[in-house]
Coordinates of C-alpha atoms in Angstrom, one line a residue:
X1 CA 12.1 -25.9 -1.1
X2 CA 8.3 -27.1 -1.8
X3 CA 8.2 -29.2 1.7
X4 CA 6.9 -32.9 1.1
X5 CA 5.9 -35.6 3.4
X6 CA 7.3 -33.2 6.7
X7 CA 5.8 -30.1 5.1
X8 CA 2.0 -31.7 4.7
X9 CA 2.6 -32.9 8.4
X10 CA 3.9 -29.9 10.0
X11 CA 0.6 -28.3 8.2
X12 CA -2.1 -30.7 9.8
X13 CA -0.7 -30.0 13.0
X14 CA -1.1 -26.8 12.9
X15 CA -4.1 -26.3 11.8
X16 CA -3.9 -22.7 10.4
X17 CA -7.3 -21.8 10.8
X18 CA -9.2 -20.2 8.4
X19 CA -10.6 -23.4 6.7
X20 CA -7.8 -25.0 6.8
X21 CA -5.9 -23.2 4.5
X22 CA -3.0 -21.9 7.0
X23 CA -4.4 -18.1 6.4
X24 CA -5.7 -17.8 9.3
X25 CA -2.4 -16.7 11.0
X26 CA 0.9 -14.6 10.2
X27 CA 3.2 -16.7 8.6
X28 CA 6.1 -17.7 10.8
X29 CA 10.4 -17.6 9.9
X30 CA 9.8 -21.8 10.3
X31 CA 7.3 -22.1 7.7
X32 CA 8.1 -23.6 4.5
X33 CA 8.9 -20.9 1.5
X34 CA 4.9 -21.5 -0.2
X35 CA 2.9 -21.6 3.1
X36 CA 5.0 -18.1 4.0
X37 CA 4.1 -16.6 1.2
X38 CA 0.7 -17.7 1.1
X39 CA 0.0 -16.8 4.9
X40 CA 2.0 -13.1 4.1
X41 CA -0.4 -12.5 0.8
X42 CA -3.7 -13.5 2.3
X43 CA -3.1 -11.6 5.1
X44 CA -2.2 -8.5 2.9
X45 CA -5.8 -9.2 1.1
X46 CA -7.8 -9.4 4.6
X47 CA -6.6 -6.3 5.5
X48 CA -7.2 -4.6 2.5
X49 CA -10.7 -6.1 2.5
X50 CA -11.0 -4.5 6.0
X51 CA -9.7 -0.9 4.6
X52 CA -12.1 -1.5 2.1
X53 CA -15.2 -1.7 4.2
X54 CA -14.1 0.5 6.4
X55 CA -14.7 3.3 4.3
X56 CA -17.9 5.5 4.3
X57 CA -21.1 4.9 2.0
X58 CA -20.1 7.8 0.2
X59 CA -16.9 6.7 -0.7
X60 CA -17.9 3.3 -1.1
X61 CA -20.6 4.1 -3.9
X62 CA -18.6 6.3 -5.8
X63 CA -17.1 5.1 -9.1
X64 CA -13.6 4.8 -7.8
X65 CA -14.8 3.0 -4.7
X66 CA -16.4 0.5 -6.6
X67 CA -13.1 1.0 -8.9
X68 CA -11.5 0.2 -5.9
X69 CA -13.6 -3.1 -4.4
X70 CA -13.6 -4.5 -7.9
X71 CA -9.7 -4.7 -7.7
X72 CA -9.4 -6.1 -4.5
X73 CA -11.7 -8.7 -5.6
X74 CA -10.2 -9.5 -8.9
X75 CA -6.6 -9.8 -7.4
X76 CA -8.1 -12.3 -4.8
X77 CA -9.8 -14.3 -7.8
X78 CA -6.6 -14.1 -9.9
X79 CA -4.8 -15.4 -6.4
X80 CA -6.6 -18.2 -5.5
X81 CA -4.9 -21.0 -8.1
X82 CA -1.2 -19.4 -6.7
X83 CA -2.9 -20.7 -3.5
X84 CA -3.9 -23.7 -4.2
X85 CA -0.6 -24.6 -5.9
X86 CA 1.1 -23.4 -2.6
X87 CA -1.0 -26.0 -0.9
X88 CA -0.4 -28.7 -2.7
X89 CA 1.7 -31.8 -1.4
X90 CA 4.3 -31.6 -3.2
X91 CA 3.9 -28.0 -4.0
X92 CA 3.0 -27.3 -7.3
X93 CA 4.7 -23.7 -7.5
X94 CA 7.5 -23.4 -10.2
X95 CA 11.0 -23.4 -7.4
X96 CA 12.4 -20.0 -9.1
X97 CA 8.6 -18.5 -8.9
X98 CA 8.8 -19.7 -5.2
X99 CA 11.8 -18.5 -4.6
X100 CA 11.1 -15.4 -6.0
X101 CA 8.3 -14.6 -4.4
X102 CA 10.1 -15.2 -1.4
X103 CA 12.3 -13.0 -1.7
X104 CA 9.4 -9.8 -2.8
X105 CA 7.8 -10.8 0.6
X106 CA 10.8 -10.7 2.6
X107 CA 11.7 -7.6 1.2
X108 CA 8.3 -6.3 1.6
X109 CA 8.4 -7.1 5.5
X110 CA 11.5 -5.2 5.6
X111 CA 9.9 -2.3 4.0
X112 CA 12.4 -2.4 0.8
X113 CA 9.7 -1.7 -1.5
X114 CA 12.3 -0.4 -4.1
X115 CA 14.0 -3.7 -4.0
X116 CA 11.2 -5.5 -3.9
X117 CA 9.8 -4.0 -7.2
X118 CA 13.4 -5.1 -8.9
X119 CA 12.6 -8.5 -8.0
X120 CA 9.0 -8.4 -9.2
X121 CA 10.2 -7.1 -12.2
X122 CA 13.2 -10.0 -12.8
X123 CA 10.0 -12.8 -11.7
X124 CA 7.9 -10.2 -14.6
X125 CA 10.1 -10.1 -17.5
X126 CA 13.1 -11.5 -16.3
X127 CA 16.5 -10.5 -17.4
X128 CA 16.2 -11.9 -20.8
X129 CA 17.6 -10.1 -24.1
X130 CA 14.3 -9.1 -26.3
X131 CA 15.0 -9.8 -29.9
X132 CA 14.5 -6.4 -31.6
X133 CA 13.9 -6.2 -35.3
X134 CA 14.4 -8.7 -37.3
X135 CA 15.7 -12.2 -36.1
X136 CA 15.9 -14.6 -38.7
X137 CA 17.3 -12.8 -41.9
X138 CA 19.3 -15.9 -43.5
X139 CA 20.3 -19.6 -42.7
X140 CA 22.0 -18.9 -39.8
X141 CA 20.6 -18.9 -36.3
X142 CA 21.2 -15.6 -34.3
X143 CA 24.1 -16.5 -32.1
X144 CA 22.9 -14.4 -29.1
X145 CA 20.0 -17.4 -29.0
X146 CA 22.7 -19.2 -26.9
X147 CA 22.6 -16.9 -24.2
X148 CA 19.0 -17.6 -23.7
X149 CA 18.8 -19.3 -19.8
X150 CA 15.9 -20.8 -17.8
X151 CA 16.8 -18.3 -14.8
X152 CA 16.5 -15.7 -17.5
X153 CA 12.5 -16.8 -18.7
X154 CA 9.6 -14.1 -18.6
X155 CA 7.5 -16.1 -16.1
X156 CA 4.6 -13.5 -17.3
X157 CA 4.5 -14.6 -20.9
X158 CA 4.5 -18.1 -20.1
X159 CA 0.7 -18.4 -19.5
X160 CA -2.7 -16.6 -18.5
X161 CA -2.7 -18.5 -15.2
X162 CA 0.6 -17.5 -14.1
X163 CA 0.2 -13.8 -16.1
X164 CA -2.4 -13.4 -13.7
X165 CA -1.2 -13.9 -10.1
X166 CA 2.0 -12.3 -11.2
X167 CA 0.2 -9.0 -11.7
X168 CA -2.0 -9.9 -8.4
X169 CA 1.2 -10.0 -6.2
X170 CA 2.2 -6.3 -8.0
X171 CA -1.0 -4.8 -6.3
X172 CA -0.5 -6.4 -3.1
X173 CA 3.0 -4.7 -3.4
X174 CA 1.4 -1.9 -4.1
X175 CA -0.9 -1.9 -1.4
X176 CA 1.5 -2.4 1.2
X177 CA 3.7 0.6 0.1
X178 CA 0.5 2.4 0.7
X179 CA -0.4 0.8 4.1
X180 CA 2.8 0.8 5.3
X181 CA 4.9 3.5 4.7
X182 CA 8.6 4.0 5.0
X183 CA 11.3 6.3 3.8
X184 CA 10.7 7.5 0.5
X185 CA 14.3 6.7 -0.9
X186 CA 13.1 2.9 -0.6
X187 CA 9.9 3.3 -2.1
X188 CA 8.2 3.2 -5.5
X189 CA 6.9 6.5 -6.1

């Protein structure tokens, strides 16, 4: 799902814009999963850059504004290494992060924001069984320990890195609920 040799190709000849990065334009059905997602999440952070200047002085200067402009531009900082692993020949993003994330932007484009927050919050935590209390009382391991899966990990707690653009693609979520609207029944209110 990362691409190789025909992804890195297809890339080059199209240029992309923007550096060279392939933000420059919306991302395309064709693309490969990581240069969607990329394309779809740095678009979502040049338009809320533009909403963000847009605003009056007043606004700007006030203590939510800079509120505001500070988390815009720690959620592009926090996004820049999901980026650059998206880039990467072969791509560097974990497959079920990829495929995840996938899956929150196409349900994002549909305006499934309700959806979309279940799948953040399976790529988040995941669907594994938290050991509560006590785990290790005697000399026998818990037997629920066997039911622990890789699709089941909490992506979040694996590192800072990853802890990190996790929680940036939750405010670009949240952002685009904001932006673009839909019927409440499929939003996160």
């Amino acid at each position: 799902p990362c691409g190789g040799r025909a992804a890195k190709k297809r890339r080059r000849e199209e240029g992309g814009g923007g550096g060279g990065d392939g933000g420059g334009r919306r991302p395309k059905a064709s693309d490969p999963d990581e240069i969607y997602v990329m394309r779809y999440f740095k678009r979502l952070l040049r338009e809320w850059e533009a909403d963000l200047s847009a605003r009056p002085e007043a606004e700007r200067a006030s203590p939510a504004g800079r509120q505001a402009a500070l988390m815009h531009s720690q959620c592009r900082d926090y996004l820049k290494p999901f980026f650059r692993m998206c880039k990467a020949v072969p791509c560097a993003v974990p497959p079920d992060i990829l495929t995840s994330t996938r899956a929150i932007v196409r349900l994002m484009e549909e305006r499934e924001y309700l959806k979309a927050s279940d799948a953040y919050i399976k790529l988040s935590i995941g669907n594994s069984p938290w050991p509560i209390g006590v785990t290790s009382v005697g000399i026998h391991d818990r037997a629920a320990r066997t039911r622990l899966h890789d699709n089941k990990v909490a992506h979040v707690l694996n590192d800072e890195l990853q802890r990190k653009y996790i929680t940036s693609i939750k405010r670009l979520m949240t952002y685009a609920q904001q932006k673009y609207p839909t019927d409440p029944s499929k939003m996160l209110l």
